Short mmCIF file of C-alpha atoms in Angstrom, two decimals:
data_model
loop_
_atom_site.label_atom_id
_atom_site.label_comp_id
_atom_site.label_asym_id
_atom_site.label_seq_id
_atom_site.Cartn_x
_atom_site.Cartn_y
_atom_site.Cartn_z
CA MET A 1 23.86 167.07 120.10
CA TYR A 2 27.48 166.76 121.13
CA PHE A 3 29.45 168.41 118.35
CA ALA A 4 28.92 170.33 115.13
CA ASN A 5 31.24 169.83 112.16
CA LEU A 6 34.27 168.92 114.26
CA LYS A 7 37.10 167.28 112.33
CA LEU A 8 38.24 164.03 113.93
CA SER A 9 41.66 162.48 114.03
CA HIS A 10 40.84 159.58 111.71
CA GLY A 11 39.35 161.72 108.97
CA SER A 12 35.66 161.69 109.83
CA THR A 13 33.64 164.83 110.31
CA ILE A 14 31.01 165.00 113.03
CA LYS A 15 27.76 166.39 111.69
CA SER A 16 25.12 167.25 114.25
CA HIS A 17 21.85 165.62 113.31
CA PRO A 18 18.79 164.51 115.23
CA PHE A 19 18.39 160.82 115.88
CA THR A 20 15.10 159.86 114.30
CA PRO A 21 13.12 157.66 116.71
CA VAL A 22 10.67 155.04 115.61
CA VAL A 23 7.11 156.30 115.72
CA LEU A 24 4.94 153.23 116.00
CA GLN A 25 1.21 153.61 116.14
CA SER A 26 -1.76 151.69 114.80
CA SER A 27 -4.42 152.97 112.41
CA TYR A 28 -6.15 149.62 112.51
CA PHE A 29 -7.68 149.91 115.97
CA PRO A 30 -10.04 152.85 116.67
CA LEU A 31 -9.51 152.64 120.43
CA GLN A 32 -12.20 155.13 121.30
CA HIS A 33 -14.83 152.59 120.11
CA ILE A 34 -13.45 149.57 121.95
CA SER A 35 -14.08 148.39 125.52
CA LYS A 36 -11.47 148.87 128.23
CA THR A 37 -10.73 145.11 128.32
CA LYS A 38 -10.27 144.96 124.57
CA LYS A 39 -8.05 148.04 124.70
CA MET A 40 -5.75 146.31 127.19
CA GLN A 41 -5.59 143.15 125.05
CA ILE A 42 -4.78 145.19 121.97
CA HIS A 43 -2.17 147.16 123.91
CA LEU A 44 -0.39 143.98 125.01
CA ILE A 45 -0.34 142.72 121.42
CA LEU A 46 1.01 146.04 120.18
CA VAL A 47 3.68 146.16 122.89
CA GLY A 48 4.96 142.78 121.71
CA LEU A 49 4.98 143.93 118.10
CA LEU A 50 6.61 147.22 119.04
CA SER A 51 9.39 145.44 120.91
CA VAL A 52 10.14 143.26 117.88
CA CYS A 53 9.96 146.21 115.50
CA SER A 54 12.12 148.45 117.67
CA LEU A 55 14.85 145.83 117.86
CA SER A 56 14.88 145.46 114.11
CA PHE A 57 14.82 149.18 113.43
CA GLY A 58 17.69 150.31 111.27
CA GLN A 59 19.60 147.07 111.35
CA GLU A 60 19.44 143.33 111.75
CA CYS A 61 21.63 141.45 114.21
CA ARG A 62 25.10 142.03 112.77
CA SER A 63 27.95 140.96 115.04
CA GLU A 64 30.74 140.89 112.44
CA LEU A 65 33.67 143.31 112.64
CA LEU A 66 35.11 144.98 109.53
CA GLU A 67 38.87 145.35 109.89
CA ASN A 68 40.53 148.33 108.19
CA VAL A 69 37.13 149.73 107.21
CA ASP A 70 35.95 153.19 108.27
CA PHE A 71 32.37 154.47 108.56
CA PRO A 72 33.26 158.17 108.09
CA GLY A 73 31.03 160.91 109.48
CA THR A 74 27.64 160.72 111.26
CA ASP A 75 29.34 160.64 114.69
CA ILE A 76 27.30 161.07 117.85
CA THR A 77 30.28 161.24 120.21
CA PHE A 78 33.46 159.32 121.02
CA LEU A 79 34.50 157.37 124.08
CA TYR A 80 37.67 155.45 125.00
CA SER A 81 37.90 151.67 124.63
CA PRO A 82 40.84 149.27 125.06
CA ASP A 83 39.67 147.04 122.18
CA VAL A 84 37.04 146.86 119.48
CA GLU A 85 34.84 144.38 121.36
CA HIS A 86 34.55 146.84 124.26
CA CYS A 87 33.77 149.61 121.76
CA GLN A 88 31.00 147.48 120.28
CA GLN A 89 29.50 146.97 123.72
CA LEU A 90 29.58 150.74 124.35
CA CYS A 91 27.70 151.27 121.09
CA THR A 92 25.21 148.61 122.13
CA GLN A 93 24.50 150.33 125.46
CA HIS A 94 24.41 153.88 124.09
CA HIS A 95 20.81 154.93 123.57
CA SER A 96 21.15 155.97 119.90
CA CYS A 97 24.34 154.33 118.59
CA LEU A 98 23.73 151.98 115.65
CA PHE A 99 27.30 151.44 114.38
CA PHE A 100 30.84 152.56 115.18
CA THR A 101 34.44 152.95 114.08
CA TYR A 102 37.25 152.04 116.49
CA VAL A 103 40.84 153.35 116.23
CA ARG A 104 43.14 150.47 117.15
CA ALA A 105 46.49 150.48 118.95
CA ASP A 106 48.31 149.98 115.62
CA TRP A 107 46.96 153.26 114.20
CA THR A 108 49.92 155.36 112.95
CA ARG A 109 48.59 158.71 111.70
CA ASP A 110 48.46 160.40 115.12
CA ASN A 111 47.95 159.63 118.81
CA GLY A 112 44.23 158.96 118.52
CA HIS A 113 44.52 155.34 119.62
CA PHE A 114 41.65 153.70 121.50
CA TYR A 115 39.02 156.17 120.23
CA CYS A 116 35.59 154.61 119.88
CA TYR A 117 33.43 156.73 117.57
CA LEU A 118 29.72 156.08 118.11
CA LYS A 119 27.55 156.73 115.06
CA SER A 120 23.98 156.84 113.84
CA THR A 121 21.97 157.73 110.74
CA PRO A 122 18.21 158.10 110.18
CA SER A 123 18.35 155.06 107.88
CA GLY A 124 20.14 152.99 110.52
CA LYS A 125 22.97 152.15 108.11
CA PRO A 126 26.39 153.72 107.40
CA GLU A 127 26.23 156.26 104.58
CA VAL A 128 29.77 155.45 103.43
CA GLN A 129 32.28 152.62 103.89
CA ALA A 130 35.90 153.46 103.15
CA PRO A 131 39.18 151.54 103.51
CA LEU A 132 41.34 152.91 106.31
CA LYS A 133 44.25 151.07 107.89
CA GLY A 134 44.33 150.94 111.68
CA VAL A 135 40.58 151.08 112.34
CA THR A 136 37.82 148.51 112.75
CA SER A 137 34.13 149.16 112.28
CA GLY A 138 31.02 147.29 113.31
CA PHE A 139 27.44 147.47 114.46
CA SER A 140 25.45 147.74 117.64
CA LEU A 141 24.36 144.42 119.14
CA LYS A 142 21.04 145.85 120.36
CA SER A 143 19.18 143.51 117.99
CA CYS A 144 21.16 140.48 119.21
CA ASN A 145 19.72 140.42 122.77
CA PRO A 146 23.09 140.97 124.50
CA PRO A 147 23.53 140.54 128.27
CA PRO A 148 23.09 143.81 130.22
CA LEU A 149 26.63 143.59 131.60
CA PRO A 150 29.19 141.74 129.45
CA CYS A 151 32.08 139.68 130.77
CA LEU A 152 35.30 141.61 130.10
CA SER A 153 38.03 139.08 130.89
CA ARG A 154 40.88 140.32 128.69
CA VAL A 155 43.89 142.16 130.16
CA TYR A 156 45.94 144.75 128.28
CA GLN A 157 49.74 144.93 128.46
CA ASN A 158 51.33 148.41 128.27
CA VAL A 159 47.93 150.09 128.41
CA ASP A 160 46.85 152.50 131.15
CA PHE A 161 43.22 153.08 132.15
CA PHE A 162 43.94 156.67 133.11
CA GLY A 163 41.91 158.29 135.90
CA ALA A 164 38.90 157.21 137.99
CA ASP A 165 41.12 155.96 140.87
CA TYR A 166 39.53 155.64 144.31
CA ARG A 167 41.95 153.25 146.08
CA SER A 168 45.43 151.83 145.61
CA LEU A 169 47.43 149.04 147.23
CA PHE A 170 50.47 146.91 146.46
CA THR A 171 50.02 143.43 144.98
CA ALA A 172 52.50 140.83 143.75
CA ASN A 173 51.19 140.78 140.17
CA TYR A 174 48.31 141.92 137.97
CA GLU A 175 46.40 138.68 138.61
CA GLU A 176 46.20 139.54 142.31
CA CYS A 177 45.24 143.11 141.42
CA GLN A 178 42.38 141.79 139.26
CA ARG A 179 41.22 139.48 142.06
CA VAL A 180 41.10 142.42 144.47
CA CYS A 181 39.14 144.44 141.91
CA THR A 182 36.70 141.57 141.38
CA GLN A 183 36.06 141.18 145.10
CA ASP A 184 35.73 144.91 145.78
CA PRO A 185 32.07 145.89 145.12
CA TYR A 186 33.04 149.34 143.84
CA CYS A 187 35.86 148.35 141.48
CA GLN A 188 35.03 148.17 137.77
CA PHE A 189 38.56 148.16 136.28
CA PHE A 190 42.19 148.49 137.33
CA THR A 191 45.74 149.35 136.28
CA PHE A 192 48.73 147.49 137.75
CA VAL A 193 52.30 148.87 137.68
CA ASN A 194 54.78 146.04 137.11
CA ASP A 195 58.30 145.42 138.41
CA SER A 196 60.04 147.25 135.51
CA PHE A 197 58.20 150.56 135.86
CA THR A 198 59.99 153.86 136.45
CA PRO A 199 59.96 155.42 139.04
CA GLU A 200 60.70 152.40 141.20
CA LYS A 201 58.72 153.62 144.23
CA ILE A 202 55.34 152.83 142.66
CA ARG A 203 56.23 149.40 141.26
CA TYR A 204 53.71 146.66 142.14
CA LYS A 205 51.04 149.29 142.74
CA CYS A 206 47.46 148.26 141.98
CA HIS A 207 45.07 151.11 141.17
CA LEU A 208 41.39 150.29 141.66
CA LYS A 209 39.02 152.37 139.53
CA PHE A 210 35.34 153.25 139.49
CA SER A 211 32.65 153.84 136.87
CA TRP A 212 28.89 154.18 137.26
CA THR A 213 26.80 151.03 137.46
CA VAL A 214 23.57 152.94 138.20
CA PRO A 215 21.85 154.65 135.24
CA ARG A 216 22.26 158.41 135.43
CA THR A 217 19.53 160.60 134.01
CA PRO A 218 21.16 163.26 131.78
CA THR A 219 18.96 166.12 133.05
CA VAL A 220 16.01 166.48 135.42
CA ASN A 221 13.72 169.48 134.92
CA ARG A 222 10.28 170.65 135.94
CA LYS A 223 7.72 170.50 133.14
CA ALA A 224 3.96 170.56 133.40
CA ASN A 225 1.87 167.59 132.21
CA VAL A 226 4.70 165.07 132.06
CA PHE A 227 5.55 162.09 134.27
CA SER A 228 8.95 160.44 134.68
CA GLY A 229 10.19 157.33 136.41
CA PHE A 230 12.37 154.24 136.28
CA SER A 231 12.21 150.66 135.14
CA HIS A 232 11.30 148.38 138.04
CA ASN A 233 13.92 145.89 136.88
CA ILE A 234 17.03 147.98 137.49
CA GLU A 235 19.45 146.13 139.77
CA ILE A 236 21.17 148.65 142.02
CA THR A 237 23.17 146.32 144.30
CA GLN A 238 24.30 142.72 144.18
CA TYR A 239 23.54 142.09 147.86
CA PHE A 240 20.41 140.36 149.09
CA SER A 241 20.82 140.44 152.88
CA PRO A 242 20.68 142.07 155.29
CA ALA A 243 18.24 144.87 154.45
CA CYS A 244 19.73 148.37 154.66
CA GLN A 245 18.83 150.82 157.40
CA SER A 246 19.00 154.13 155.58
CA GLU A 247 19.20 157.58 157.14
CA LEU A 248 17.80 160.80 155.63
CA PHE A 249 17.82 164.25 157.26
CA GLU A 250 15.04 166.50 155.97
CA ASN A 251 15.55 170.26 155.64
CA THR A 252 19.22 169.73 156.39
CA GLU A 253 22.31 170.51 154.34
CA ILE A 254 25.82 169.13 154.72
CA PRO A 255 27.98 171.82 153.07
CA GLY A 256 31.53 171.67 151.70
CA ASN A 257 33.78 169.10 150.01
CA ASN A 258 31.42 168.60 147.07
CA SER A 259 33.09 166.01 144.82
CA GLU A 260 30.38 165.78 142.15
CA THR A 261 26.90 167.09 141.36
CA LEU A 262 24.46 164.90 139.42
CA PRO A 263 20.78 165.28 138.50
CA ALA A 264 18.44 163.12 140.57
CA ALA A 265 14.68 162.76 140.81
CA SER A 266 14.46 162.32 144.60
CA PRO A 267 16.53 162.11 147.79
CA GLU A 268 16.34 158.30 147.56
CA HIS A 269 17.67 158.39 143.99
CA CYS A 270 20.50 160.62 145.22
CA GLN A 271 21.21 158.16 148.04
CA ALA A 272 21.49 155.32 145.53
CA LEU A 273 24.02 157.33 143.51
CA CYS A 274 26.03 158.04 146.66
CA SER A 275 25.89 154.40 147.77
CA VAL A 276 27.49 153.00 144.62
CA ASN A 277 30.25 155.65 144.53
CA PRO A 278 33.25 154.75 146.73
CA ARG A 279 34.24 158.42 147.07
CA CYS A 280 30.86 159.51 148.45
CA THR A 281 30.74 159.77 152.26
CA TYR A 282 27.38 161.61 152.44
CA PHE A 283 25.13 163.70 150.21
CA SER A 284 22.80 166.70 150.07
CA TYR A 285 19.84 166.77 147.68
CA ASP A 286 18.28 170.08 146.64
CA SER A 287 14.67 169.50 145.55
CA ARG A 288 14.43 172.99 144.03
CA ASN A 289 16.85 172.18 141.20
CA PHE A 290 17.11 168.35 141.43
CA ASN A 291 20.83 168.59 142.25
CA CYS A 292 22.39 165.60 144.01
CA ASN A 293 25.59 166.86 145.65
CA LEU A 294 27.94 163.99 146.49
CA MET A 295 30.36 164.84 149.30
CA ASN A 296 33.77 163.38 150.04
CA ASN A 297 34.94 164.00 153.60
CA PRO A 298 35.72 160.92 155.71
CA ASN A 299 36.89 163.05 158.66
CA GLU A 300 33.80 164.99 159.73
CA MET A 301 30.15 165.75 158.93
CA VAL A 302 28.75 169.16 159.83
CA THR A 303 25.03 169.77 159.27
CA GLU A 304 22.99 172.95 159.09
CA ALA A 305 19.31 173.68 158.63
CA LYS A 306 18.19 174.50 155.07
CA GLU A 307 14.65 174.28 153.75
CA GLY A 308 14.14 172.21 150.63
CA VAL A 309 17.36 170.21 151.11
CA THR A 310 17.52 166.59 152.22
CA SER A 311 20.82 165.07 153.27
CA GLY A 312 21.81 161.55 154.10
CA LEU A 313 24.32 158.75 154.31
CA PRO A 314 25.14 156.00 151.83
CA VAL A 315 24.43 152.36 152.56
CA HIS A 316 27.12 149.70 152.32
CA PHE A 317 27.19 145.92 151.75
CA CYS A 318 23.44 145.38 152.03
CA GLN A 319 20.29 145.25 149.95
CA MET A 320 19.06 148.78 149.29
CA ASP A 321 15.42 149.78 149.58
CA ASN A 322 14.55 150.23 145.91
CA ASN A 323 11.00 151.52 146.38
CA TRP A 324 12.14 154.84 144.90
CA LEU A 325 12.27 153.05 141.53
CA LYS A 326 8.48 152.56 141.70
CA VAL A 327 7.65 156.26 142.12
CA SER A 328 6.21 158.18 139.16
CA HIS A 329 7.30 161.82 139.36
CA GLU A 330 4.58 164.18 138.14
CA GLY A 331 5.74 167.42 136.55
CA VAL A 332 9.29 166.08 136.10
CA ASP A 333 11.05 165.60 132.76
CA PHE A 334 14.03 163.29 132.19
CA LYS A 335 15.28 165.04 129.09
CA GLY A 336 17.53 163.18 126.64
CA SER A 337 18.86 159.62 126.25
CA ASP A 338 15.82 158.53 124.22
CA ILE A 339 15.83 155.07 122.67
CA ARG A 340 12.49 155.71 120.97
CA PHE A 341 8.97 156.79 121.78
CA GLU A 342 5.61 155.04 121.55
CA LEU A 343 2.06 156.35 121.83
CA MET A 344 -0.01 155.21 124.81
CA ASP A 345 -2.77 156.42 127.08
CA ASP A 346 -1.30 156.86 130.56
CA PRO A 347 1.98 156.97 132.54
CA ASP A 348 1.35 153.58 134.18
CA THR A 349 1.35 151.89 130.79
CA CYS A 350 4.52 153.79 129.93
CA GLN A 351 6.18 152.54 133.11
CA ARG A 352 5.15 148.94 132.44
CA THR A 353 6.45 149.20 128.89
CA CYS A 354 9.80 150.46 130.17
CA SER A 355 10.04 147.70 132.79
CA ALA A 356 9.26 145.05 130.17
CA ASP A 357 11.94 146.31 127.77
CA PRO A 358 15.46 145.15 128.78
CA ASN A 359 16.94 148.18 127.01
CA CYS A 360 14.85 150.73 128.96
CA GLN A 361 16.11 152.10 132.28
CA PHE A 362 13.95 155.22 132.72
CA TYR A 363 11.15 157.03 130.91
CA THR A 364 9.16 160.23 130.46
CA TYR A 365 5.46 160.27 129.55
CA VAL A 366 3.67 163.30 128.06
CA ASN A 367 -0.03 163.40 128.93
CA GLN A 368 -3.10 164.59 127.02
CA SER A 369 -2.97 168.11 128.52
CA PHE A 370 0.53 168.97 127.29
CA LEU A 371 0.77 172.39 125.64
CA SER A 372 1.98 171.14 122.25
CA PRO A 373 -0.42 168.57 120.72
CA VAL A 374 2.30 166.84 118.67
CA TYR A 375 3.95 165.49 121.85
CA ARG A 376 0.82 164.30 123.62
CA ARG A 377 0.59 160.61 124.62
CA ARG A 378 4.26 160.01 123.86
CA CYS A 379 6.12 157.57 126.10
CA TYR A 380 9.86 158.17 125.73
CA LEU A 381 11.93 155.10 126.63
CA LYS A 382 15.47 155.94 127.75
CA ARG A 383 18.77 154.38 128.77
CA ALA A 384 22.38 155.16 129.73
CA ILE A 385 25.67 153.25 129.59
CA ILE A 386 26.29 151.20 132.75
CA MET A 387 29.11 148.89 131.64
CA PRO A 388 32.68 149.58 132.88
CA ALA A 389 34.11 152.44 130.81
CA PRO A 390 37.53 153.97 131.54
CA PRO A 391 37.51 157.78 131.18
CA LYS A 392 40.72 157.59 129.13
CA VAL A 393 42.89 154.83 127.63
CA ILE A 394 46.53 155.49 126.71
CA LYS A 395 49.71 153.58 125.91
CA LEU A 396 52.11 153.33 128.86
CA PRO A 397 55.04 150.90 129.15
CA ASN A 398 55.22 148.41 132.01
CA VAL A 399 51.62 148.60 133.19
CA VAL A 400 48.76 146.14 132.82
CA SER A 401 45.07 147.08 132.82
CA GLY A 402 41.88 145.09 132.91
CA PHE A 403 38.37 144.78 134.25
CA SER A 404 36.62 143.23 137.21
CA LEU A 405 35.45 139.68 136.56
CA LYS A 406 32.20 140.11 138.53
CA ASN A 407 30.14 139.65 135.38
CA CYS A 408 32.02 136.52 134.29
CA VAL A 409 30.48 134.10 136.79
#
């Protein structure tokens, strides 16, 4: 849950409620009386049916946008978006969002422009539709088989993508700024300051900005009788040669200048997070609490011995070793970000189900020995947003913002 009864700027009230996942199981096949081969055949049939059913849960493919219509209440959270199409893509990638309301730039009641309210109900449909000028509502495209990373080619005049800067340079115009962003492997979006901006000293400045392209697990905890892992189809880098030569230092810590701490399942997972972050110069991973500490110090690297900590360096401009994606972590729980759960007999089947589902990025499986019987045999399929998402969007005269065009070719 993100909020409880918090009044929002456009008149909706957030009400904390659990997202009700689809529980799909069959009473038609008494598996305990069927051979192993037959069980596998039945499983494959059920997986296909489950995929179809899960896509249709709560809504059909509805791509239309409802201008000046509000879906009040039932908010999960809100994010910033420069336009309603971007908001719709955020809803599509969020694990439990089924519909949304977007506050447009022409909203006049307050300064809540560019808010993208992500919403869900147990029924999968808005409880209320109300007329409200300055907003647009719509539905997740999960059921429409969208591409994993949409092309975001539009640019936005007098709009600032505030924050997330990692590099700046001077360019002649915003087109050149966008080209630099597109060619830089770390850049996801940009803001360009034009020739009329005040103060004059930062005119023509191109700010390159970063957001995560690797799925981040919300939490990583120890829990008996569960297994967690990743889809084998996650694409971490866009490079295919040469192969990376990675470097890990066991029982070694690199202290100081910690720029960010994220949960990670392994040192290799932590290294992948460091490698896609332009601010990360090296990392230290603490296996006792699953903390991945990303460091930012381009000037020096001082190491010291510390048991249970693995440190290392990022890899650049090469194909990463993604064998860490194939590891199943016993006694580890990836809590949260559930799309749904299904019942199955072992963690390997859970992993294969996640890899076969384009919406699944990571999973947690609860085995037959789990303390609470109600959770046994559940395979929780999970995902996180990986599309470019500015941390804040505001109006600002004489700037132009936009996205990398990497996904447009």
